PDB file of C-alpha atoms in Angstrom:
ATOM      1  CA  MET Q  19       0.000   0.000   0.000  1.00  0.00           C
ATOM      2  CA  ARG Q  20       2.936   2.333   0.637  1.00  0.00           C
ATOM      3  CA  ARG Q  21       3.887   1.996  -3.043  1.00  0.00           C
ATOM      4  CA  LEU Q  22       0.417   3.079  -4.145  1.00  0.00           C
ATOM      5  CA  VAL Q  23       0.263   6.032  -1.762  1.00  0.00           C
ATOM      6  CA  GLY Q  24       3.734   7.053  -2.907  1.00  0.00           C
ATOM      7  CA  GLY Q  25       2.505   6.946  -6.503  1.00  0.00           C
ATOM      8  CA  ILE Q  26      -0.417   9.232  -5.618  1.00  0.00           C
ATOM      9  CA  ILE Q  27       1.967  11.658  -3.912  1.00  0.00           C
ATOM     10  CA  ARG Q  28       4.229  11.772  -6.996  1.00  0.00           C
ATOM     11  CA  ALA Q  29       1.246  12.228  -9.289  1.00  0.00           C
ATOM     12  CA  ASN Q  30      -0.169  15.043  -7.182  1.00  0.00           C
ATOM     13  CA  ASN Q  31       3.224  16.764  -7.105  1.00  0.00           C
ATOM     14  CA  ALA Q  32       3.182  16.660 -10.911  1.00  0.00           C
ATOM     15  CA  PHE Q  33      -0.474  17.471 -11.659  1.00  0.00           C
ATOM     16  CA  ASN Q  34      -1.789  19.104  -8.463  1.00  0.00           C
ATOM     17  CA  PHE Q  35      -5.236  17.524  -8.797  1.00  0.00           C
ATOM     18  CA  ILE Q  36      -5.880  16.928  -5.076  1.00  0.00           C
ATOM     19  CA  LYS Q  37      -6.122  19.855  -2.662  1.00  0.00           C
ATOM     20  CA  ASP Q  38      -7.024  20.514   0.955  1.00  0.00           C
ATOM     21  CA  GLY Q  39     -10.794  20.429   1.460  1.00  0.00           C
ATOM     22  CA  ASP Q  40     -11.538  18.161  -1.506  1.00  0.00           C
ATOM     23  CA  LYS Q  41     -14.423  15.746  -1.270  1.00  0.00           C
ATOM     24  CA  ILE Q  42     -13.512  12.902  -3.623  1.00  0.00           C
ATOM     25  CA  GLY Q  43     -15.884  10.276  -4.934  1.00  0.00           C
ATOM     26  CA  VAL Q  44     -14.178   7.108  -6.157  1.00  0.00           C
ATOM     27  CA  GLY Q  45     -15.954   5.302  -8.963  1.00  0.00           C
ATOM     28  CA  VAL Q  46     -15.695   1.729  -7.666  1.00  0.00           C
ATOM     29  CA  SER Q  47     -16.379  -0.866 -10.357  1.00  0.00           C
ATOM     30  CA  GLY Q  48     -15.686  -3.855  -8.127  1.00  0.00           C
ATOM     31  CA  GLY Q  49     -12.381  -4.545  -9.887  1.00  0.00           C
ATOM     32  CA  LYS Q  50      -8.873  -4.473  -8.457  1.00  0.00           C
ATOM     33  CA  ASP Q  51      -7.819  -1.006  -9.649  1.00  0.00           C
ATOM     34  CA  SER Q  52     -10.777   1.021  -8.384  1.00  0.00           C
ATOM     35  CA  THR Q  53     -10.951  -0.946  -5.123  1.00  0.00           C
ATOM     36  CA  LEU Q  54      -7.257  -0.335  -4.472  1.00  0.00           C
ATOM     37  CA  LEU Q  55      -7.702   3.337  -5.381  1.00  0.00           C
ATOM     38  CA  LEU Q  56     -10.398   3.686  -2.738  1.00  0.00           C
ATOM     39  CA  MET Q  57      -8.112   2.147  -0.122  1.00  0.00           C
ATOM     40  CA  ALA Q  58      -5.017   4.059  -1.237  1.00  0.00           C
ATOM     41  CA  LEU Q  59      -6.832   7.397  -1.252  1.00  0.00           C
ATOM     42  CA  LYS Q  60      -8.063   6.740   2.277  1.00  0.00           C
ATOM     43  CA  HIS Q  61      -4.449   6.154   3.377  1.00  0.00           C
ATOM     44  CA  TYR Q  62      -3.344   9.217   1.395  1.00  0.00           C
ATOM     45  CA  ALA Q  63      -5.984  11.381   3.099  1.00  0.00           C
ATOM     46  CA  ASN Q  64      -4.813  10.172   6.521  1.00  0.00           C
ATOM     47  CA  PHE Q  65      -1.181  10.840   5.559  1.00  0.00           C
ATOM     48  CA  MET Q  66      -1.930  14.394   4.394  1.00  0.00           C
ATOM     49  CA  LYS Q  67      -4.026  15.030   7.515  1.00  0.00           C
ATOM     50  CA  HIS Q  68      -1.050  14.078   9.689  1.00  0.00           C
ATOM     51  CA  LYS Q  69       1.610  15.829   7.575  1.00  0.00           C
ATOM     52  CA  LYS Q  70      -0.124  19.036   6.472  1.00  0.00           C
ATOM     53  CA  GLY Q  71      -3.402  19.155   8.381  1.00  0.00           C
ATOM     54  CA  TRP Q  72      -5.402  18.645   5.188  1.00  0.00           C
ATOM     55  CA  ASN Q  73      -9.026  17.566   5.399  1.00  0.00           C
ATOM     56  CA  ILE Q  74      -9.885  15.311   2.463  1.00  0.00           C
ATOM     57  CA  GLU Q  75     -13.025  13.181   2.357  1.00  0.00           C
ATOM     58  CA  ILE Q  76     -13.081   9.921   0.385  1.00  0.00           C
ATOM     59  CA  HIS Q  77     -16.351   8.256  -0.660  1.00  0.00           C
ATOM     60  CA  GLY Q  78     -16.770   5.102  -2.725  1.00  0.00           C
ATOM     61  CA  VAL Q  79     -19.636   4.890  -5.222  1.00  0.00           C
ATOM     62  CA  HIS Q  80     -20.615   1.752  -7.155  1.00  0.00           C
ATOM     63  CA  ILE Q  81     -23.255   1.653  -9.874  1.00  0.00           C
ATOM     64  CA  VAL Q  82     -25.134  -1.646  -9.981  1.00  0.00           C
ATOM     65  CA  MET Q  83     -25.710  -2.000 -13.732  1.00  0.00           C
ATOM     66  CA  ASN Q  84     -28.099  -4.986 -13.520  1.00  0.00           C
ATOM     67  CA  TYR Q  85     -26.939  -6.294 -16.887  1.00  0.00           C
ATOM     68  CA  TYR Q  86     -26.377  -9.639 -15.211  1.00  0.00           C
ATOM     69  CA  LYS Q  87     -28.950 -10.331 -12.528  1.00  0.00           C
ATOM     70  CA  ASN Q  88     -27.040 -13.013 -10.625  1.00  0.00           C
ATOM     71  CA  ILE Q  89     -23.899 -11.143  -9.524  1.00  0.00           C
ATOM     72  CA  ASN Q  90     -23.162 -11.942  -5.878  1.00  0.00           C
ATOM     73  CA  TYR Q  91     -21.713  -9.014  -3.916  1.00  0.00           C
ATOM     74  CA  THR Q  92     -21.584 -10.805  -0.542  1.00  0.00           C
ATOM     75  CA  LYS Q  93     -17.839 -11.524  -0.393  1.00  0.00           C
ATOM     76  CA  TYR Q  94     -16.911  -8.173  -1.875  1.00  0.00           C
ATOM     77  CA  LYS Q  95     -19.061  -6.208   0.573  1.00  0.00           C
ATOM     78  CA  GLN Q  96     -17.664  -8.233   3.485  1.00  0.00           C
ATOM     79  CA  TRP Q  97     -14.114  -7.462   2.343  1.00  0.00           C
ATOM     80  CA  LEU Q  98     -14.947  -3.755   2.207  1.00  0.00           C
ATOM     81  CA  LYS Q  99     -16.402  -3.921   5.707  1.00  0.00           C
ATOM     82  CA  ASP Q 100     -13.372  -5.814   7.052  1.00  0.00           C
ATOM     83  CA  ASN Q 101     -11.113  -3.091   5.660  1.00  0.00           C
ATOM     84  CA  ASP Q 102     -13.301  -0.223   6.890  1.00  0.00           C
ATOM     85  CA  LEU Q 103     -14.037   0.996   3.355  1.00  0.00           C
ATOM     86  CA  LYS Q 104     -17.410   2.594   2.736  1.00  0.00           C
ATOM     87  CA  VAL Q 105     -19.043   2.272  -0.689  1.00  0.00           C
ATOM     88  CA  LYS Q 106     -22.498   3.479  -1.651  1.00  0.00           C
ATOM     89  CA  PHE Q 107     -24.189   0.987  -3.997  1.00  0.00           C
ATOM     90  CA  ILE Q 108     -26.569   2.671  -6.450  1.00  0.00           C
ATOM     91  CA  ASN Q 109     -29.163   0.531  -8.185  1.00  0.00           C
ATOM     92  CA  SER Q 110     -29.698   1.460 -11.848  1.00  0.00           C
ATOM     93  CA  THR Q 111     -31.373   0.461 -15.112  1.00  0.00           C
ATOM     94  CA  VAL Q 112     -28.153   0.826 -17.139  1.00  0.00           C
ATOM     95  CA  GLY Q 113     -28.257  -2.868 -18.029  1.00  0.00           C
ATOM     96  CA  ASP Q 114     -31.729  -2.612 -19.565  1.00  0.00           C
ATOM     97  CA  ALA Q 115     -30.723   0.492 -21.546  1.00  0.00           C
ATOM     98  CA  LEU Q 116     -27.653  -1.278 -22.922  1.00  0.00           C
ATOM     99  CA  LYS Q 117     -29.627  -4.383 -23.913  1.00  0.00           C
ATOM    100  CA  ALA Q 118     -32.077  -2.172 -25.788  1.00  0.00           C
ATOM    101  CA  LYS Q 119     -29.241  -0.612 -27.816  1.00  0.00           C
ATOM    102  CA  LEU Q 120     -27.078  -3.614 -28.724  1.00  0.00           C
ATOM    103  CA  SER Q 121     -24.980  -3.327 -31.869  1.00  0.00           C
ATOM    104  CA  ARG Q 122     -25.734  -5.342 -35.014  1.00  0.00           C
ATOM    105  CA  THR Q 123     -23.312  -8.003 -33.777  1.00  0.00           C
ATOM    106  CA  GLY Q 124     -25.070  -8.183 -30.402  1.00  0.00           C
ATOM    107  CA  LYS Q 125     -22.402  -6.293 -28.430  1.00  0.00           C
ATOM    108  CA  VAL Q 126     -22.864  -3.568 -25.856  1.00  0.00           C
ATOM    109  CA  GLN Q 127     -21.884  -0.064 -26.972  1.00  0.00           C
ATOM    110  CA  CYS Q 128     -18.992   0.904 -24.685  1.00  0.00           C
ATOM    111  CA  SER Q 129     -19.469   4.623 -25.370  1.00  0.00           C
ATOM    112  CA  LEU Q 130     -23.146   4.455 -24.351  1.00  0.00           C
ATOM    113  CA  CYS Q 131     -22.282   2.514 -21.194  1.00  0.00           C
ATOM    114  CA  ALA Q 132     -19.670   5.107 -20.214  1.00  0.00           C
ATOM    115  CA  LYS Q 133     -22.080   7.972 -20.923  1.00  0.00           C
ATOM    116  CA  LEU Q 134     -24.870   6.468 -18.803  1.00  0.00           C
ATOM    117  CA  LYS Q 135     -22.599   5.661 -15.871  1.00  0.00           C
ATOM    118  CA  LYS Q 136     -20.981   9.090 -15.984  1.00  0.00           C
ATOM    119  CA  ALA Q 137     -24.387  10.767 -15.808  1.00  0.00           C
ATOM    120  CA  ILE Q 138     -25.337   8.715 -12.746  1.00  0.00           C
ATOM    121  CA  MET Q 139     -21.985   9.354 -11.060  1.00  0.00           C
ATOM    122  CA  VAL Q 140     -22.187  13.111 -11.612  1.00  0.00           C
ATOM    123  CA  LYS Q 141     -25.772  13.227 -10.327  1.00  0.00           C
ATOM    124  CA  GLU Q 142     -24.813  11.275  -7.204  1.00  0.00           C
ATOM    125  CA  ALA Q 143     -21.715  13.408  -6.692  1.00  0.00           C
ATOM    126  CA  LYS Q 144     -23.830  16.537  -6.653  1.00  0.00           C
ATOM    127  CA  LYS Q 145     -26.126  15.018  -4.039  1.00  0.00           C
ATOM    128  CA  MET Q 146     -23.147  14.137  -1.831  1.00  0.00           C
ATOM    129  CA  GLY Q 147     -21.348  17.456  -2.251  1.00  0.00           C
ATOM    130  CA  ILE Q 148     -18.452  15.769  -4.059  1.00  0.00           C
ATOM    131  CA  ASN Q 149     -16.272  18.111  -6.137  1.00  0.00           C
ATOM    132  CA  LYS Q 150     -13.967  15.508  -7.702  1.00  0.00           C
ATOM    133  CA  LEU Q 151     -14.543  12.058  -9.129  1.00  0.00           C
ATOM    134  CA  ALA Q 152     -11.607   9.639  -9.197  1.00  0.00           C
ATOM    135  CA  THR Q 153     -11.144   6.599 -11.421  1.00  0.00           C
ATOM    136  CA  GLY Q 154      -8.590   3.791 -11.141  1.00  0.00           C
ATOM    137  CA  HIS Q 155      -6.872   4.298 -14.513  1.00  0.00           C
ATOM    138  CA  HIS Q 156      -3.132   3.597 -14.308  1.00  0.00           C
ATOM    139  CA  VAL Q 157      -0.231   4.302 -16.649  1.00  0.00           C
ATOM    140  CA  ASP Q 158      -0.838   1.096 -18.635  1.00  0.00           C
ATOM    141  CA  ASP Q 159      -4.343   2.381 -19.451  1.00  0.00           C
ATOM    142  CA  ALA Q 160      -2.888   5.709 -20.593  1.00  0.00           C
ATOM    143  CA  ILE Q 161      -0.394   3.958 -22.882  1.00  0.00           C
ATOM    144  CA  GLU Q 162      -3.098   1.709 -24.356  1.00  0.00           C
ATOM    145  CA  THR Q 163      -5.299   4.738 -25.012  1.00  0.00           C
ATOM    146  CA  PHE Q 164      -2.378   6.444 -26.760  1.00  0.00           C
ATOM    147  CA  PHE Q 165      -1.939   3.455 -29.081  1.00  0.00           C
ATOM    148  CA  MET Q 166      -5.686   3.212 -29.738  1.00  0.00           C
ATOM    149  CA  ASN Q 167      -5.984   6.898 -30.647  1.00  0.00           C
ATOM    150  CA  MET Q 168      -2.997   6.634 -32.968  1.00  0.00           C
ATOM    151  CA  ILE Q 169      -4.294   3.466 -34.661  1.00  0.00           C
ATOM    152  CA  ASN Q 170      -7.986   4.360 -34.921  1.00  0.00           C
ATOM    153  CA  GLU Q 171      -8.077   8.157 -35.097  1.00  0.00           C
ATOM    154  CA  GLY Q 172      -4.715   9.225 -36.510  1.00  0.00           C
ATOM    155  CA  ARG Q 173      -3.846  11.437 -33.559  1.00  0.00           C
ATOM    156  CA  LEU Q 174      -1.275  11.300 -30.770  1.00  0.00           C
ATOM    157  CA  ALA Q 175      -3.280  11.669 -27.574  1.00  0.00           C
ATOM    158  CA  THR Q 176      -4.297   9.964 -24.359  1.00  0.00           C
ATOM    159  CA  PHE Q 177      -6.611  10.881 -21.491  1.00  0.00           C
ATOM    160  CA  MET Q 178      -5.579  13.653 -19.112  1.00  0.00           C
ATOM    161  CA  PRO Q 179      -4.772  13.115 -15.411  1.00  0.00           C
ATOM    162  CA  ASP Q 180      -7.265  15.879 -14.572  1.00  0.00           C
ATOM    163  CA  ASN Q 181     -10.329  16.775 -16.643  1.00  0.00           C
ATOM    164  CA  PHE Q 182     -12.702  19.580 -15.676  1.00  0.00           C
ATOM    165  CA  PHE Q 183     -16.303  19.305 -16.824  1.00  0.00           C
ATOM    166  CA  ASP Q 184     -17.482  22.906 -16.746  1.00  0.00           C
ATOM    167  CA  ARG Q 185     -21.093  21.962 -17.494  1.00  0.00           C
ATOM    168  CA  ASN Q 186     -21.196  19.910 -14.291  1.00  0.00           C
ATOM    169  CA  ASP Q 187     -18.599  21.933 -12.363  1.00  0.00           C
ATOM    170  CA  ILE Q 188     -16.718  18.780 -11.387  1.00  0.00           C
ATOM    171  CA  HIS Q 189     -13.235  17.348 -11.924  1.00  0.00           C
ATOM    172  CA  LEU Q 190     -12.430  13.826 -13.084  1.00  0.00           C
ATOM    173  CA  ILE Q 191      -9.014  12.834 -11.710  1.00  0.00           C
ATOM    174  CA  ARG Q 192      -6.810   9.762 -12.084  1.00  0.00           C
ATOM    175  CA  PRO Q 193      -4.585   9.480  -8.981  1.00  0.00           C
ATOM    176  CA  PHE Q 194      -3.047   6.156 -10.185  1.00  0.00           C
ATOM    177  CA  ILE Q 195      -1.760   7.724 -13.406  1.00  0.00           C
ATOM    178  CA  LEU Q 196       1.897   6.958 -12.493  1.00  0.00           C
ATOM    179  CA  ILE Q 197       1.156   3.476 -11.102  1.00  0.00           C
ATOM    180  CA  LYS Q 198       1.920   0.331 -13.125  1.00  0.00           C
ATOM    181  CA  GLU Q 199      -0.762  -2.321 -13.528  1.00  0.00           C
ATOM    182  CA  SER Q 200       1.707  -4.997 -12.417  1.00  0.00           C
ATOM    183  CA  ASP Q 201       1.765  -3.260  -9.024  1.00  0.00           C
ATOM    184  CA  THR Q 202      -2.025  -3.227  -8.690  1.00  0.00           C
ATOM    185  CA  ILE Q 203      -2.153  -6.907  -9.664  1.00  0.00           C
ATOM    186  CA  ALA Q 204       0.469  -7.895  -7.089  1.00  0.00           C
ATOM    187  CA  ILE Q 205      -1.050  -5.823  -4.288  1.00  0.00           C
ATOM    188  CA  SER Q 206      -4.629  -6.954  -4.987  1.00  0.00           C
ATOM    189  CA  LYS Q 207      -3.490 -10.578  -4.764  1.00  0.00           C
ATOM    190  CA  LYS Q 208      -1.672  -9.874  -1.513  1.00  0.00           C
ATOM    191  CA  LEU Q 209      -4.792  -8.255  -0.053  1.00  0.00           C
ATOM    192  CA  LYS Q 210      -7.000 -11.043  -1.456  1.00  0.00           C
ATOM    193  CA  ILE Q 211      -9.550  -8.681  -2.949  1.00  0.00           C
ATOM    194  CA  PRO Q 212     -12.595 -10.723  -4.100  1.00  0.00           C
ATOM    195  CA  VAL Q 213     -13.136  -8.708  -7.272  1.00  0.00           C
ATOM    196  CA  ILE Q 214     -16.521  -8.712  -8.978  1.00  0.00           C
ATOM    197  CA  LYS Q 215     -16.056 -10.634 -12.223  1.00  0.00           C
ATOM    198  CA  HIS Q 216     -18.100 -10.405 -15.412  1.00  0.00           C
ATOM    199  CA  SER Q 217     -19.804  -7.132 -14.512  1.00  0.00           C
ATOM    200  CA  CYS Q 218     -18.930  -5.911 -18.033  1.00  0.00           C
ATOM    201  CA  PRO Q 219     -20.433  -7.920 -20.945  1.00  0.00           C
ATOM    202  CA  ASN Q 220     -17.529  -6.901 -23.215  1.00  0.00           C
ATOM    203  CA  GLU Q 221     -14.891  -7.619 -20.572  1.00  0.00           C
ATOM    204  CA  THR Q 222     -12.575  -9.818 -22.650  1.00  0.00           C
ATOM    205  CA  THR Q 223     -13.591  -8.945 -26.215  1.00  0.00           C
ATOM    206  CA  THR Q 224     -12.934  -5.212 -26.485  1.00  0.00           C
ATOM    207  CA  GLN Q 225     -10.430  -3.591 -28.794  1.00  0.00           C
ATOM    208  CA  ARG Q 226      -8.711  -2.266 -25.657  1.00  0.00           C
ATOM    209  CA  GLN Q 227      -8.111  -5.838 -24.516  1.00  0.00           C
ATOM    210  CA  TYR Q 228      -6.656  -6.676 -27.939  1.00  0.00           C
ATOM    211  CA  VAL Q 229      -4.298  -3.663 -27.764  1.00  0.00           C
ATOM    212  CA  LYS Q 230      -3.367  -4.558 -24.173  1.00  0.00           C
ATOM    213  CA  ASP Q 231      -2.463  -8.115 -25.206  1.00  0.00           C
ATOM    214  CA  PHE Q 232      -0.571  -6.836 -28.271  1.00  0.00           C
ATOM    215  CA  ILE Q 233       1.573  -4.391 -26.264  1.00  0.00           C
ATOM    216  CA  ASN Q 234       2.210  -6.950 -23.536  1.00  0.00           C
ATOM    217  CA  SER Q 235       3.308  -9.740 -25.892  1.00  0.00           C
ATOM    218  CA  ASN Q 236       5.319  -7.569 -28.272  1.00  0.00           C
ATOM    219  CA  PHE Q 237       6.957  -5.197 -25.803  1.00  0.00           C
ATOM    220  CA  TYR Q 238       6.564  -5.786 -22.067  1.00  0.00           C
ATOM    221  CA  THR Q 239       7.377  -9.508 -22.128  1.00  0.00           C
ATOM    222  CA  ASN Q 240       9.838  -9.213 -25.023  1.00  0.00           C
ATOM    223  CA  PRO Q 241      13.440  -9.295 -23.742  1.00  0.00           C
ATOM    224  CA  LYS Q 242      14.461  -7.012 -26.618  1.00  0.00           C
ATOM    225  CA  PHE Q 243      12.359  -4.194 -25.141  1.00  0.00           C
ATOM    226  CA  LYS Q 244      12.903  -4.491 -21.394  1.00  0.00           C
ATOM    227  CA  ALA Q 245      12.583  -0.741 -20.803  1.00  0.00           C
ATOM    228  CA  SER Q 246       9.526  -0.239 -23.045  1.00  0.00           C
ATOM    229  CA  LEU Q 247       6.948   0.344 -20.291  1.00  0.00           C
ATOM    230  CA  ARG Q 248       9.107   2.957 -18.580  1.00  0.00           C
ATOM    231  CA  ASN Q 249       9.964   4.611 -21.895  1.00  0.00           C
ATOM    232  CA  PHE Q 250       6.304   4.769 -22.942  1.00  0.00           C
ATOM    233  CA  GLN Q 251       5.554   6.496 -19.635  1.00  0.00           C
ATOM    234  CA  VAL Q 252       8.498   8.869 -20.085  1.00  0.00           C
ATOM    235  CA  ALA Q 253       7.224   9.710 -23.584  1.00  0.00           C
ATOM    236  CA  LEU Q 254       3.869  10.804 -22.142  1.00  0.00           C
ATOM    237  CA  LEU Q 255       5.620  13.041 -19.588  1.00  0.00           C
ATOM    238  CA  ASN Q 256       8.433  14.294 -21.839  1.00  0.00           C
ATOM    239  CA  GLY Q 257       6.894  17.409 -23.371  1.00  0.00           C
ATOM    240  CA  LYS Q 258      10.258  19.110 -23.964  1.00  0.00           C
ATOM    241  CA  GLN Q 259      11.459  16.454 -26.385  1.00  0.00           C
ATOM    242  CA  SER Q 260       8.267  15.869 -28.351  1.00  0.00           C
ATOM    243  CA  GLN Q 261       8.950  16.263 -32.065  1.00  0.00           C
ATOM    244  CA  LEU Q 262       6.055  16.293 -34.497  1.00  0.00           C
ATOM    245  CA  TRP Q 263       5.653  17.876 -37.915  1.00  0.00           C
ATOM    246  CA  PHE Q 264       4.834  21.558 -37.750  1.00  0.00           C
ATOM    247  CA  ASP Q 265       4.959  24.326 -40.320  1.00  0.00           C
ATOM    248  CA  ALA Q 266       8.216  25.971 -41.388  1.00  0.00           C
ATOM    249  CA  LYS Q 267       8.219  28.358 -38.425  1.00  0.00           C
ATOM    250  CA  GLY Q 268       7.907  25.568 -35.887  1.00  0.00           C
ATOM    251  CA  LYS Q 269       4.363  26.466 -34.914  1.00  0.00           C
ATOM    252  CA  LYS Q 270       1.613  23.930 -34.372  1.00  0.00           C
ATOM    253  CA  LYS Q 271      -0.438  23.797 -37.527  1.00  0.00           C
ATOM    254  CA  ASP Q 272      -2.729  21.379 -39.314  1.00  0.00           C
ATOM    255  CA  LEU Q 273      -0.665  20.158 -42.282  1.00  0.00           C
ATOM    256  CA  LEU Q 274      -3.111  17.473 -43.414  1.00  0.00           C
ATOM    257  CA  GLY Q 275      -4.700  19.743 -46.017  1.00  0.00           C
ATOM    258  CA  LYS Q 276      -1.348  20.486 -47.657  1.00  0.00           C
ATOM    259  CA  SER Q 277       0.056  16.963 -47.556  1.00  0.00           C
ATOM    260  CA  TYR Q 278      -3.098  15.312 -48.926  1.00  0.00           C
ATOM    261  CA  ARG Q 279      -4.156  18.029 -51.360  1.00  0.00           C
ATOM    262  CA  ASN Q 280      -2.938  16.205 -54.450  1.00  0.00           C
ATOM    263  CA  HIS Q 281      -3.856  12.684 -53.342  1.00  0.00           C
TER     264      HIS Q 281
END
């Protein structure tokens, strides 16, 4: 747990997304990353209270999608209770909405699922006086998103550590942004977290899973690229040495029109 709290401290030093007086709602999916984030943020809040006198509130929120009706939360809820972690379980009709909008191939639309859950989370956050929502995305997720945007959209981008939604007046933060997934896997096993499996109908068939497996097999487990994970992370942080194609004066400019004009 010290490793995770240390990662949050480093991330906050870099991005300054947690401040004294924040009331943070953790979107708990029932998986290892979000569950560990809830626990780590609780330890972080206690650490900052002792070190700087900060008052930070941490609240867990879980949306029960009801896509699968037979998910058993008993062991998971008992584990939360044993570790003094409080999570508010919100019943929803997200599952029914997703089933009504299946794709032609019978798959759930990930974008619709995210949109529905976000709306519920923001609504609940407002009720609870929460000013920041936190998700368990780690650096591996950021790298995968970078690859997916490059492959599918032709742009070099990933999600930001801190997003502000002005329409809702709320921040979405990712305190695990400098944490490796291998660390969350090892720590979750050590803590014996009884994660909720199969809560997502697309859990093992998404394009993200394909990209994750591709990067892992071709880079992370390839002895020829032992430093690839660290270097991918450095690339995301290394703004001073980013070199892309700009116009002749070195200014950012859309060159697509010029380069494709005669094609």
